[in-house]
Amino acid sequence: MISLLIVDDEKIIRKGLQSVIERQFPYLFRYRFAENGQEALELLRQEPADIMFTDIRMPIMDGIELLEQLQDHPVKPEVVLLSGYNDFAYAQKAIRCAVKDYLIKPVKRGELFAVLERIMLEIRMREERADAADEEASLSAAELVTLHLTQKDVGDALTPDKAGLSWLDAGYTLGLLTQSGAGSQVSRSDAAFFKNQINELFQGDGDWLLTRDGEGGTILIARDPVMFYRLAERLRGSESQLRIAISDSVQGLEQIRWAYSQAKQTLKYRILLPERDVLDYASISERNERHIVPVALIRRLLNLIGMGRGDEIKQLLDRILDVRVISSCEIGYLERISQLLNEELFDELFRIYGHKVLGLLRTYAHVGHIGNFDRFEDYYIAVEQLLDRLDRFIQDRGEKAPTEPNTMQKVVAYLQTHYANDLNMAVVSNHFSLNYSYFSQAFQEYSGESFSNYVRRLRLDKAKELLVHSDLKVYEISEQVGFENVKHFTRLFKDTEGITALEFRNQRRQKVEPRLR
């Protein structure tokens, strides 16, 4: 496993990063945590880390000082800097300390995953180069293919003719070998087993090559595509559970990346075509039918979680993951649904309930990516089970939440004090450990208006007090009472009061001043 150290003084950031990464890359990382640079250094002295994510601003020892201290460390991790401040000066210091990347909080999932995938690729390539150096100093035919796949500059060190790969010019098919439940990963020992099986099966006849792809995967290149079907048939029903995704026929080493990209795309369809042990690009490339991704249904699903309406949740899930639609569409349609379930549902639940639901989300981390499943039915069942457990967990928590009469009084008092902060219903309900849906209904019943209307009215009332009793400018008042920008404030003020903020100030002061005389 890859060792990942997360350094941040906020626990919710540390655990939040772990939750998001685990659902995208389950069982791939071993996590450790530190609250500051000093604690991180101590952990690194005990055991090195492959990758380290560190915040910049932390007590005791900040991220920059941690990086400077690491320069003399014998084994340095690959470092990704996290910061809530888009500060170029910090970035410059980080560059001098050989930081791999610099991410701004709140970290976007796509950027986080892209950075991790790039670093993991570099780690794998280093390991494979080290293995190759131990076995043989010179480049082999298999290494030449791997170098082309990973877009490395081979130079004049080796050519297809010198490597015995001239047969590629006549045409070949590339296959990506996989095992059930292993994504695109095949262990080195299993790769050796496959090589022996191929040798026995074809007894030295035919042109073929077994190699690695630089990402931990195993590829088989063969002149005759029938080889893939014969290999799959030989191993059918064995413990290896081999499945192969193959490209169209191409010619020349320069087409290797194109063929590999076809095989990788084809491999994604194994979840929809579990009965096939050989998937070919030609059979999936004609899937052009597109369908509108059900974003609204996924957001509606979020509103039902914790309400104890399991039947409605099941009906919505059936509509979202409609197998009739999914089986006829490109795999990108299912990938997009999976992504939205993560971002609009599971991530949002974590944002609302924090570490309270982290245990459940970690238990079902494999739900985060469809590539972790061999059958669509298995993915559907896993999502259904997670939704059911989240619904029951949050419902129970809502039923146990404080419901005494003065709860909403405390909420209102909190709003009266913190009205200028960045308030929303999720933040406030979580602060009082109340179920999100319960909170919405209880607040409406108590105050007679929705949460957003109440906060808006409260801020306007505070603004009117400042307009009359202070000399602050309108934009200063807008900022002090919690509005995002003055344009929004002035427009809302006029819509509500019928006059502008300045007209309101002049009118009220004219009424007050005669009394003072």
Short mmCIF file of N, CA, C and O in Angstrom, two decimals, residues 168 170-174 222-225 246-252 255 258-259 262 281-282:
data_model
loop_
_atom_site.label_atom_id
_atom_site.label_comp_id
_atom_site.label_asym_id
_atom_site.label_seq_id
_atom_site.Cartn_x
_atom_site.Cartn_y
_atom_site.Cartn_z
N LEU A 168 5.22 -5.74 -35.55
CA LEU A 168 4.13 -4.80 -35.25
C LEU A 168 3.70 -4.03 -36.49
O LEU A 168 2.54 -3.59 -36.57
N ALA A 170 3.09 -5.12 -39.34
CA ALA A 170 2.11 -5.87 -40.12
C ALA A 170 0.71 -5.84 -39.51
O ALA A 170 -0.26 -6.27 -40.13
N GLY A 171 0.62 -5.32 -38.30
CA GLY A 171 -0.68 -5.23 -37.63
C GLY A 171 -0.73 -6.06 -36.37
O GLY A 171 -0.14 -7.16 -36.31
N TYR A 172 -1.42 -5.55 -35.36
CA TYR A 172 -1.52 -6.25 -34.07
C TYR A 172 -2.72 -5.73 -33.30
O TYR A 172 -3.30 -4.69 -33.63
N THR A 173 -3.08 -6.47 -32.25
CA THR A 173 -4.14 -6.08 -31.33
C THR A 173 -3.56 -6.02 -29.93
O THR A 173 -2.75 -6.86 -29.55
N LEU A 174 -3.98 -5.00 -29.17
CA LEU A 174 -3.51 -4.85 -27.79
C LEU A 174 -4.64 -5.21 -26.84
O LEU A 174 -5.77 -4.75 -26.99
N ALA A 222 -0.61 -8.99 -29.48
CA ALA A 222 -0.58 -10.20 -30.31
C ALA A 222 -0.90 -9.85 -31.75
O ALA A 222 -1.76 -9.01 -32.03
N ARG A 223 -0.19 -10.54 -32.68
CA ARG A 223 -0.50 -10.34 -34.10
C ARG A 223 -1.89 -10.87 -34.43
O ARG A 223 -2.65 -10.26 -35.16
N ASP A 224 -2.23 -12.05 -33.85
CA ASP A 224 -3.51 -12.70 -34.15
C ASP A 224 -4.47 -12.48 -32.99
O ASP A 224 -4.23 -12.96 -31.87
N PRO A 225 -5.59 -11.77 -33.17
CA PRO A 225 -6.53 -11.51 -32.06
C PRO A 225 -7.19 -12.77 -31.52
O PRO A 225 -7.72 -12.77 -30.40
N ILE A 246 -9.82 -5.68 -25.45
CA ILE A 246 -8.91 -5.58 -26.59
C ILE A 246 -9.26 -4.41 -27.51
O ILE A 246 -10.41 -3.98 -27.59
N SER A 247 -8.23 -3.92 -28.19
CA SER A 247 -8.38 -2.79 -29.11
C SER A 247 -8.74 -3.27 -30.50
O SER A 247 -8.82 -4.48 -30.77
N ASP A 248 -8.95 -2.32 -31.41
CA ASP A 248 -8.99 -2.65 -32.84
C ASP A 248 -7.59 -3.04 -33.30
O ASP A 248 -6.60 -2.81 -32.59
N SER A 249 -7.50 -3.59 -34.48
CA SER A 249 -6.19 -3.90 -35.04
C SER A 249 -5.52 -2.61 -35.52
O SER A 249 -6.16 -1.78 -36.18
N VAL A 250 -4.26 -2.41 -35.15
CA VAL A 250 -3.50 -1.22 -35.55
C VAL A 250 -2.15 -1.68 -36.09
O VAL A 250 -1.79 -2.86 -36.01
N GLN A 251 -1.40 -0.73 -36.64
CA GLN A 251 -0.10 -1.06 -37.22
C GLN A 251 0.98 -0.13 -36.70
O GLN A 251 0.75 1.08 -36.57
N GLY A 252 2.16 -0.68 -36.39
CA GLY A 252 3.31 0.13 -36.01
C GLY A 252 3.33 0.49 -34.54
O GLY A 252 2.29 0.65 -33.90
N GLN A 255 1.40 3.48 -32.99
CA GLN A 255 -0.04 3.39 -32.71
C GLN A 255 -0.33 2.75 -31.35
O GLN A 255 -1.49 2.54 -31.00
N TRP A 258 -2.68 4.70 -28.94
CA TRP A 258 -4.07 4.71 -29.41
C TRP A 258 -4.75 3.38 -29.10
O TRP A 258 -5.87 3.33 -28.59
N ALA A 259 -4.03 2.28 -29.36
CA ALA A 259 -4.58 0.96 -29.08
C ALA A 259 -4.80 0.78 -27.58
O ALA A 259 -5.82 0.22 -27.14
N GLN A 262 -7.89 2.61 -26.42
CA GLN A 262 -9.09 1.86 -26.79
C GLN A 262 -9.35 0.73 -25.79
O GLN A 262 -10.49 0.52 -25.36
N TYR A 281 -13.20 -3.53 -28.54
CA TYR A 281 -13.51 -2.12 -28.75
C TYR A 281 -14.57 -1.93 -29.83
O TYR A 281 -15.43 -1.05 -29.72
N ALA A 282 -14.53 -2.75 -30.87
CA ALA A 282 -15.49 -2.61 -31.98
C ALA A 282 -16.93 -2.73 -31.49
O ALA A 282 -17.83 -2.06 -32.00
#
